[in-house]
Amino acid sequence: MACQGLQGGETVASLKRESESLRKKLEEERKKLSDIELNQVAEKIEVLGPLSIKTRRVLKGHGNKVLCMDWCKDKRRLVSSSQDGKVIVWDAFTLNKEHGVALPCTWVMACAYAPSGCAVACGGLDNKCSVFPLSLDKNENLSAKKKSVAMHTNYVSGCTFTSSDMQILTSSGDGTCALWDVESGQLLQSFHGHTADVLSLDLAPSETGNTFVSGGCDKKANIWDMRSGQNIQSFESHESDINCVKYYPSGDAFASASDDATCRFYDLRADREVAVYQKDSVIFGASTVDFSLSGRLLFAGYNDYTINVWDVLKGTRASILFGHENRVSRVRVSPDGTALCSASWDNTLRVSWAAYL
Amino acid sequence: MSGKMCSSNSVIQAQKLVDQLQLEASMERIKISLTAADLVRYCQDHRRSDPLLTGIAASSNPFKDKKTCVLL
C-alpha cells in the first residue's frame, strides 16, 4: 500500500516534468517562427484616413442593463437581452420593437438570432438556453412556445446557432462549452478543458470548417474541433479574464477582449499572439470585440463607456466612439458590414455607421 | 486507501495534461512572415467593400428613410 502510494507519487512527478518540458518546447517552436511582427508586414500599406463613424440611432426600450445583442441575417432586425430578464426583437431601420418576451430569470447574458430569422435563443442565470420561435402574429405570447434546449450546471454566458436552426453551441460558468440538438434538447458534444468560467465563444466562418474559439476566466482562449470535442490549440497571454473572443473574417485568426484592458490578435496558423491593442490611457477592462467586414478595423467596447476602433494591422487606434452612459457590454457589426450596433448598461442600444465625407 | 485514490486521480489528470500538450506540440506551424502577409492581403482585397471603412452614401444607406416624391 505504501509502495503503491510511492509509485503514484513518482508517476505524477515525472508526468509533471514531462508537461513542463512540453510547455518549453511549445514556446520554442512558436518563437522559431516569429521572424517578423505583424505591424512590420503592414508598414507598406496605406495609413487609414479619418473615419466618419458616428452614432445615428438609439434604441430605447429596455428598462435595465442590456447585456447582449445579435443581428439577424436580414441585416435589419436584431435581438437584445437584459438584466431584468427581457428579450426584445427590434427592427433597426424603423426602431420598432417587433417582439418582446420576459424570461423568468434575471441576467440574460446570451442571446442569438437563428440563421432562418424565425427564432431566437437566449439564456443566463437560469443555467439554460431556450429557443423561442418568432411568429408573424405580434400579439402571440412567445413564452408559450418556449423550448428549453441547453442545461448547464452554472450560468450560460454565450450562445450561438451553428449553420442551421437545428443546433446551438453554448458557453457556461460551469467551465464547459456544449453542442445541443434544438429539437430533442440532446447534448451532442461537450468541450472540457477550461479551468474556470467560460465567458464567450465564436464559431469559425463556415468556409474554414468545424471549429470554434472560447475564452474565459482562466485567461485562456481555446480552439475546439466541434466533431471530436478535442481542444486543438490554446493561447494564454492575457493577464486577466477574457470576456469576448471573435474570429477574423478569413477564419485564420481571432481577437480577444480582456479585463486586463487590452485586446489581442492571435494568428492560428503561426499559433501565437501577433498583436496587442493597448494604450496607457486605456485602463478599463474591454468586454467585447468585433471586426469590420474586411478585418481592417476592430471595434472594442470598454467598461469606461467608450468604443475604441483599432487598426488591426498597424496596431494603432483609429478612432473612439463616445455616447454610451455606462459600460459597453456588446458590439456587433451587421451582416453586410454597413453598421455597428453597441449594447450598454445604460439600457440602450446604439447603431452607428460611416457616412461619405 | 484514500491516498491511493488521490494519487491515481492526480496521475490521470497529469497524464491528460501531457497528452494535451503533446497534441498541441505536434501541430504544424507556419512562419509569421507568411501568415501575416495573408492577413494583410485579406484586408486589402476586401477594403473597398467594407462600408464602415469607406463610408456609405445617403442614397444607398438602408438605414436612412428613402425620400418620397410628391407630385404637385
Tab-separated table of N, CA, C and O in Angstrom, chain A residues 247-317:
chain	number	residue	atom	x	y	z
A	247	TYR	N	-13.714	35.622	-34.276
A	247	TYR	CA	-12.865	35.252	-35.402
A	247	TYR	C	-12.671	36.417	-36.366
A	247	TYR	O	-13.563	37.218	-36.602
A	248	TYR	N	-11.503	36.501	-36.955
A	248	TYR	CA	-11.188	37.378	-38.078
A	248	TYR	C	-11.987	36.838	-39.268
A	248	TYR	O	-12.165	35.626	-39.367
A	249	PRO	N	-12.484	37.705	-40.185
A	249	PRO	CA	-13.354	37.220	-41.262
A	249	PRO	C	-12.807	36.079	-42.118
A	249	PRO	O	-13.588	35.288	-42.623
A	250	SER	N	-11.481	35.947	-42.252
A	250	SER	CA	-10.949	34.855	-43.083
A	250	SER	C	-10.912	33.539	-42.317
A	250	SER	O	-10.702	32.477	-42.895
A	251	GLY	N	-11.078	33.605	-40.989
A	251	GLY	CA	-11.033	32.397	-40.182
A	251	GLY	C	-9.631	31.979	-39.772
A	251	GLY	O	-9.462	31.001	-39.047
A	252	ASP	N	-8.602	32.712	-40.224
A	252	ASP	CA	-7.219	32.343	-39.916
A	252	ASP	C	-6.687	32.978	-38.642
A	252	ASP	O	-5.517	32.778	-38.285
A	253	ALA	N	-7.507	33.764	-37.969
A	253	ALA	CA	-7.060	34.459	-36.759
A	253	ALA	C	-8.286	34.778	-35.910
A	253	ALA	O	-9.423	34.592	-36.357
A	254	PHE	N	-8.037	35.244	-34.676
A	254	PHE	CA	-9.161	35.702	-33.855
A	254	PHE	C	-8.667	36.785	-32.902
A	254	PHE	O	-7.466	36.930	-32.680
A	255	ALA	N	-9.624	37.570	-32.373
A	255	ALA	CA	-9.291	38.638	-31.430
A	255	ALA	C	-9.955	38.336	-30.097
A	255	ALA	O	-10.936	37.591	-30.032
A	256	SER	N	-9.421	38.919	-29.032
A	256	SER	CA	-9.980	38.721	-27.702
A	256	SER	C	-10.017	40.053	-26.966
A	256	SER	O	-9.213	40.942	-27.249
A	257	ALA	N	-10.957	40.182	-26.007
A	257	ALA	CA	-11.073	41.386	-25.176
A	257	ALA	C	-10.961	40.931	-23.726
A	257	ALA	O	-11.566	39.922	-23.350
A	258	SER	N	-10.202	41.667	-22.925
A	258	SER	CA	-9.961	41.191	-21.557
A	258	SER	C	-10.057	42.261	-20.491
A	258	SER	O	-9.911	43.458	-20.766
A	259	ASP	N	-10.252	41.815	-19.248
A	259	ASP	CA	-10.267	42.706	-18.096
A	259	ASP	C	-8.901	43.356	-17.880
A	259	ASP	O	-8.787	44.307	-17.104
A	260	ASP	N	-7.855	42.864	-18.579
A	260	ASP	CA	-6.524	43.470	-18.423
A	260	ASP	C	-6.378	44.730	-19.279
A	260	ASP	O	-5.280	45.240	-19.466
A	261	ALA	N	-7.514	45.231	-19.802
A	261	ALA	CA	-7.573	46.475	-20.594
A	261	ALA	C	-6.932	46.371	-21.974
A	261	ALA	O	-6.731	47.378	-22.644
A	262	THR	N	-6.606	45.162	-22.396
A	262	THR	CA	-6.064	45.001	-23.752
A	262	THR	C	-6.978	44.123	-24.581
A	262	THR	O	-7.779	43.345	-24.063
A	263	CYS	N	-6.838	44.279	-25.902
A	263	CYS	CA	-7.424	43.334	-26.849
A	263	CYS	C	-6.215	42.723	-27.551
A	263	CYS	O	-5.177	43.394	-27.695
A	264	ARG	N	-6.311	41.487	-27.932
A	264	ARG	CA	-5.175	40.831	-28.579
A	264	ARG	C	-5.628	40.116	-29.835
A	264	ARG	O	-6.801	39.777	-29.979
A	265	PHE	N	-4.657	39.867	-30.723
A	265	PHE	CA	-4.918	39.265	-32.026
A	265	PHE	C	-4.033	38.036	-32.138
A	265	PHE	O	-2.818	38.123	-31.919
A	266	TYR	N	-4.646	36.892	-32.431
A	266	TYR	CA	-3.907	35.636	-32.471
A	266	TYR	C	-3.972	35.039	-33.874
A	266	TYR	O	-5.050	34.905	-34.450
A	267	ASP	N	-2.819	34.648	-34.397
A	267	ASP	CA	-2.725	34.036	-35.719
A	267	ASP	C	-2.789	32.519	-35.513
A	267	ASP	O	-1.946	31.942	-34.824
A	268	LEU	N	-3.789	31.859	-36.090
A	268	LEU	CA	-3.985	30.431	-35.848
A	268	LEU	C	-2.957	29.550	-36.539
A	268	LEU	O	-2.601	28.490	-36.027
A	269	ARG	N	-2.457	29.996	-37.719
A	269	ARG	CA	-1.516	29.126	-38.441
A	269	ARG	C	-0.101	29.260	-37.896
A	269	ARG	O	0.688	28.325	-37.979
A	270	ALA	N	0.227	30.426	-37.321
A	270	ALA	CA	1.532	30.608	-36.674
A	270	ALA	C	1.437	30.164	-35.223
A	270	ALA	O	2.452	30.024	-34.536
A	271	ASP	N	0.201	29.980	-34.759
A	271	ASP	CA	-0.063	29.505	-33.398
A	271	ASP	C	0.466	30.450	-32.330
A	271	ASP	O	1.042	30.039	-31.325
A	272	ARG	N	0.300	31.787	-32.517
A	272	ARG	CA	0.706	32.706	-31.472
A	272	ARG	C	0.026	34.056	-31.559
A	272	ARG	O	-0.552	34.417	-32.584
A	273	GLU	N	0.171	34.816	-30.489
A	273	GLU	CA	-0.338	36.180	-30.437
A	273	GLU	C	0.508	37.029	-31.388
A	273	GLU	O	1.739	36.899	-31.373
A	274	VAL	N	-0.129	37.857	-32.220
A	274	VAL	CA	0.654	38.685	-33.150
A	274	VAL	C	0.410	40.176	-32.974
A	274	VAL	O	1.045	40.982	-33.633
A	275	ALA	N	-0.513	40.556	-32.086
A	275	ALA	CA	-0.710	41.983	-31.832
A	275	ALA	C	-1.395	42.180	-30.486
A	275	ALA	O	-2.194	41.334	-30.072
A	276	VAL	N	-1.054	43.292	-29.821
A	276	VAL	CA	-1.722	43.686	-28.581
A	276	VAL	C	-2.226	45.100	-28.795
A	276	VAL	O	-1.452	45.987	-29.177
A	277	TYR	N	-3.521	45.307	-28.603
A	277	TYR	CA	-4.094	46.639	-28.801
A	277	TYR	C	-4.261	47.270	-27.433
A	277	TYR	O	-5.137	46.882	-26.660
A	278	GLN	N	-3.376	48.219	-27.114
A	278	GLN	CA	-3.398	48.834	-25.799
A	278	GLN	C	-2.848	50.239	-25.865
A	278	GLN	O	-2.159	50.615	-26.805
A	279	LYS	N	-3.183	51.027	-24.830
A	279	LYS	CA	-2.702	52.398	-24.726
A	279	LYS	C	-2.619	52.709	-23.242
A	279	LYS	O	-3.443	52.223	-22.463
A	280	ASP	N	-1.654	53.542	-22.851
A	280	ASP	CA	-1.531	53.916	-21.436
A	280	ASP	C	-2.814	54.529	-20.910
A	280	ASP	O	-3.152	54.390	-19.743
A	281	SER	N	-3.524	55.241	-21.813
A	281	SER	CA	-4.746	55.934	-21.375
A	281	SER	C	-5.948	54.991	-21.299
A	281	SER	O	-7.004	55.367	-20.800
A	282	VAL	N	-5.796	53.764	-21.796
A	282	VAL	CA	-6.903	52.807	-21.750
A	282	VAL	C	-6.652	51.879	-20.573
A	282	VAL	O	-5.824	50.970	-20.642
A	283	ILE	N	-7.360	52.139	-19.465
A	283	ILE	CA	-7.089	51.377	-18.239
A	283	ILE	C	-8.260	50.520	-17.773
A	283	ILE	O	-8.140	49.757	-16.831
A	284	PHE	N	-9.415	50.679	-18.450
A	284	PHE	CA	-10.568	49.883	-18.047
A	284	PHE	C	-10.675	48.608	-18.883
A	284	PHE	O	-10.233	48.570	-20.034
A	285	GLY	N	-11.296	47.594	-18.306
A	285	GLY	CA	-11.447	46.312	-18.994
A	285	GLY	C	-12.216	46.432	-20.297
A	285	GLY	O	-13.112	47.272	-20.424
A	286	ALA	N	-11.835	45.590	-21.256
A	286	ALA	CA	-12.554	45.504	-22.531
A	286	ALA	C	-13.505	44.320	-22.422
A	286	ALA	O	-13.113	43.234	-21.993
A	287	SER	N	-14.765	44.537	-22.806
A	287	SER	CA	-15.744	43.472	-22.625
A	287	SER	C	-16.165	42.788	-23.913
A	287	SER	O	-16.734	41.696	-23.876
A	288	THR	N	-15.905	43.431	-25.079
A	288	THR	CA	-16.465	42.891	-26.313
A	288	THR	C	-15.667	43.364	-27.518
A	288	THR	O	-15.102	44.469	-27.503
A	289	VAL	N	-15.570	42.523	-28.552
A	289	VAL	CA	-14.883	42.910	-29.786
A	289	VAL	C	-15.624	42.376	-31.006
A	289	VAL	O	-16.296	41.346	-30.929
A	290	ASP	N	-15.474	43.086	-32.124
A	290	ASP	CA	-15.932	42.557	-33.405
A	290	ASP	C	-15.140	43.235	-34.523
A	290	ASP	O	-14.699	44.378	-34.368
A	291	PHE	N	-14.992	42.546	-35.648
A	291	PHE	CA	-14.245	43.052	-36.794
A	291	PHE	C	-15.184	43.703	-37.799
A	291	PHE	O	-16.337	43.309	-37.939
A	292	SER	N	-14.656	44.669	-38.557
A	292	SER	CA	-15.409	45.182	-39.697
A	292	SER	C	-15.289	44.120	-40.799
A	292	SER	O	-14.507	43.177	-40.671
A	293	LEU	N	-16.036	44.293	-41.897
A	293	LEU	CA	-16.117	43.262	-42.934
A	293	LEU	C	-14.776	42.844	-43.526
A	293	LEU	O	-14.546	41.652	-43.819
A	294	SER	N	-13.847	43.811	-43.714
A	294	SER	CA	-12.562	43.496	-44.345
A	294	SER	C	-11.550	42.996	-43.316
A	294	SER	O	-10.484	42.512	-43.664
A	295	GLY	N	-11.902	43.147	-42.019
A	295	GLY	CA	-10.968	42.737	-40.979
A	295	GLY	C	-9.962	43.804	-40.613
A	295	GLY	O	-9.134	43.610	-39.725
A	296	ARG	N	-10.027	44.958	-41.276
A	296	ARG	CA	-9.046	46.020	-41.012
A	296	ARG	C	-9.316	46.721	-39.683
A	296	ARG	O	-8.399	47.185	-39.011
A	297	LEU	N	-10.614	46.854	-39.322
A	297	LEU	CA	-10.968	47.553	-38.085
A	297	LEU	C	-11.438	46.571	-37.015
A	297	LEU	O	-12.156	45.617	-37.321
A	298	LEU	N	-11.033	46.827	-35.762
A	298	LEU	CA	-11.508	46.032	-34.641
A	298	LEU	C	-12.228	46.978	-33.698
A	298	LEU	O	-11.633	47.929	-33.189
A	299	PHE	N	-13.538	46.761	-33.519
A	299	PHE	CA	-14.328	47.578	-32.601
A	299	PHE	C	-14.286	46.907	-31.237
A	299	PHE	O	-14.560	45.716	-31.130
A	300	ALA	N	-13.936	47.666	-30.192
A	300	ALA	CA	-13.862	47.077	-28.856
A	300	ALA	C	-14.600	47.953	-27.863
A	300	ALA	O	-14.368	49.163	-27.801
A	301	GLY	N	-15.495	47.354	-27.079
A	301	GLY	CA	-16.286	48.086	-26.088
A	301	GLY	C	-15.647	47.927	-24.713
A	301	GLY	O	-15.178	46.841	-24.364
A	302	TYR	N	-15.614	49.018	-23.960
A	302	TYR	CA	-14.912	49.029	-22.677
A	302	TYR	C	-15.804	49.394	-21.506
A	302	TYR	O	-16.894	49.939	-21.684
A	303	ASN	N	-15.292	49.141	-20.289
A	303	ASN	CA	-16.017	49.488	-19.079
A	303	ASN	C	-15.955	50.974	-18.757
A	303	ASN	O	-16.573	51.426	-17.791
A	304	ASP	N	-15.200	51.763	-19.567
A	304	ASP	CA	-15.173	53.219	-19.364
A	304	ASP	C	-16.168	53.902	-20.292
A	304	ASP	O	-16.074	55.103	-20.545
A	305	TYR	N	-17.115	53.098	-20.828
A	305	TYR	CA	-18.248	53.562	-21.631
A	305	TYR	C	-17.885	53.884	-23.094
A	305	TYR	O	-18.763	54.307	-23.847
A	306	THR	N	-16.615	53.685	-23.472
A	306	THR	CA	-16.236	54.035	-24.851
A	306	THR	C	-16.086	52.802	-25.732
A	306	THR	O	-16.045	51.660	-25.242
A	307	ILE	N	-16.029	53.064	-27.052
A	307	ILE	CA	-15.699	52.019	-28.025
A	307	ILE	C	-14.435	52.493	-28.735
A	307	ILE	O	-14.437	53.561	-29.363
A	308	ASN	N	-13.358	51.738	-28.600
A	308	ASN	CA	-12.128	52.076	-29.324
A	308	ASN	C	-12.132	51.322	-30.642
A	308	ASN	O	-12.501	50.147	-30.698
A	309	VAL	N	-11.753	52.022	-31.708
A	309	VAL	CA	-11.675	51.385	-33.026
A	309	VAL	C	-10.190	51.219	-33.349
A	309	VAL	O	-9.482	52.224	-33.498
A	310	TRP	N	-9.710	49.985	-33.403
A	310	TRP	CA	-8.289	49.709	-33.616
A	310	TRP	C	-7.991	49.364	-35.067
A	310	TRP	O	-8.798	48.714	-35.736
A	311	ASP	N	-6.832	49.809	-35.545
A	311	ASP	CA	-6.333	49.400	-36.860
A	311	ASP	C	-5.678	48.041	-36.599
A	311	ASP	O	-4.626	47.954	-35.974
A	312	VAL	N	-6.344	46.969	-37.026
A	312	VAL	CA	-5.906	45.610	-36.732
A	312	VAL	C	-4.474	45.341	-37.180
A	312	VAL	O	-3.692	44.715	-36.465
A	313	LEU	N	-4.104	45.838	-38.379
A	313	LEU	CA	-2.793	45.525	-38.951
A	313	LEU	C	-1.669	46.388	-38.386
A	313	LEU	O	-0.582	45.900	-38.110
A	314	LYS	N	-1.921	47.673	-38.207
A	314	LYS	CA	-0.859	48.563	-37.735
A	314	LYS	C	-0.805	48.642	-36.209
A	314	LYS	O	0.180	49.119	-35.643
A	315	GLY	N	-1.873	48.180	-35.532
A	315	GLY	CA	-1.833	48.137	-34.076
A	315	GLY	C	-2.128	49.453	-33.386
A	315	GLY	O	-1.989	49.565	-32.174
A	316	THR	N	-2.530	50.465	-34.162
A	316	THR	CA	-2.805	51.778	-33.562
A	316	THR	C	-4.311	51.999	-33.432
A	316	THR	O	-5.107	51.289	-34.044
A	317	ARG	N	-4.688	53.011	-32.643
A	317	ARG	CA	-6.114	53.307	-32.504
A	317	ARG	C	-6.530	54.255	-33.621
A	317	ARG	O	-5.885	55.282	-33.830
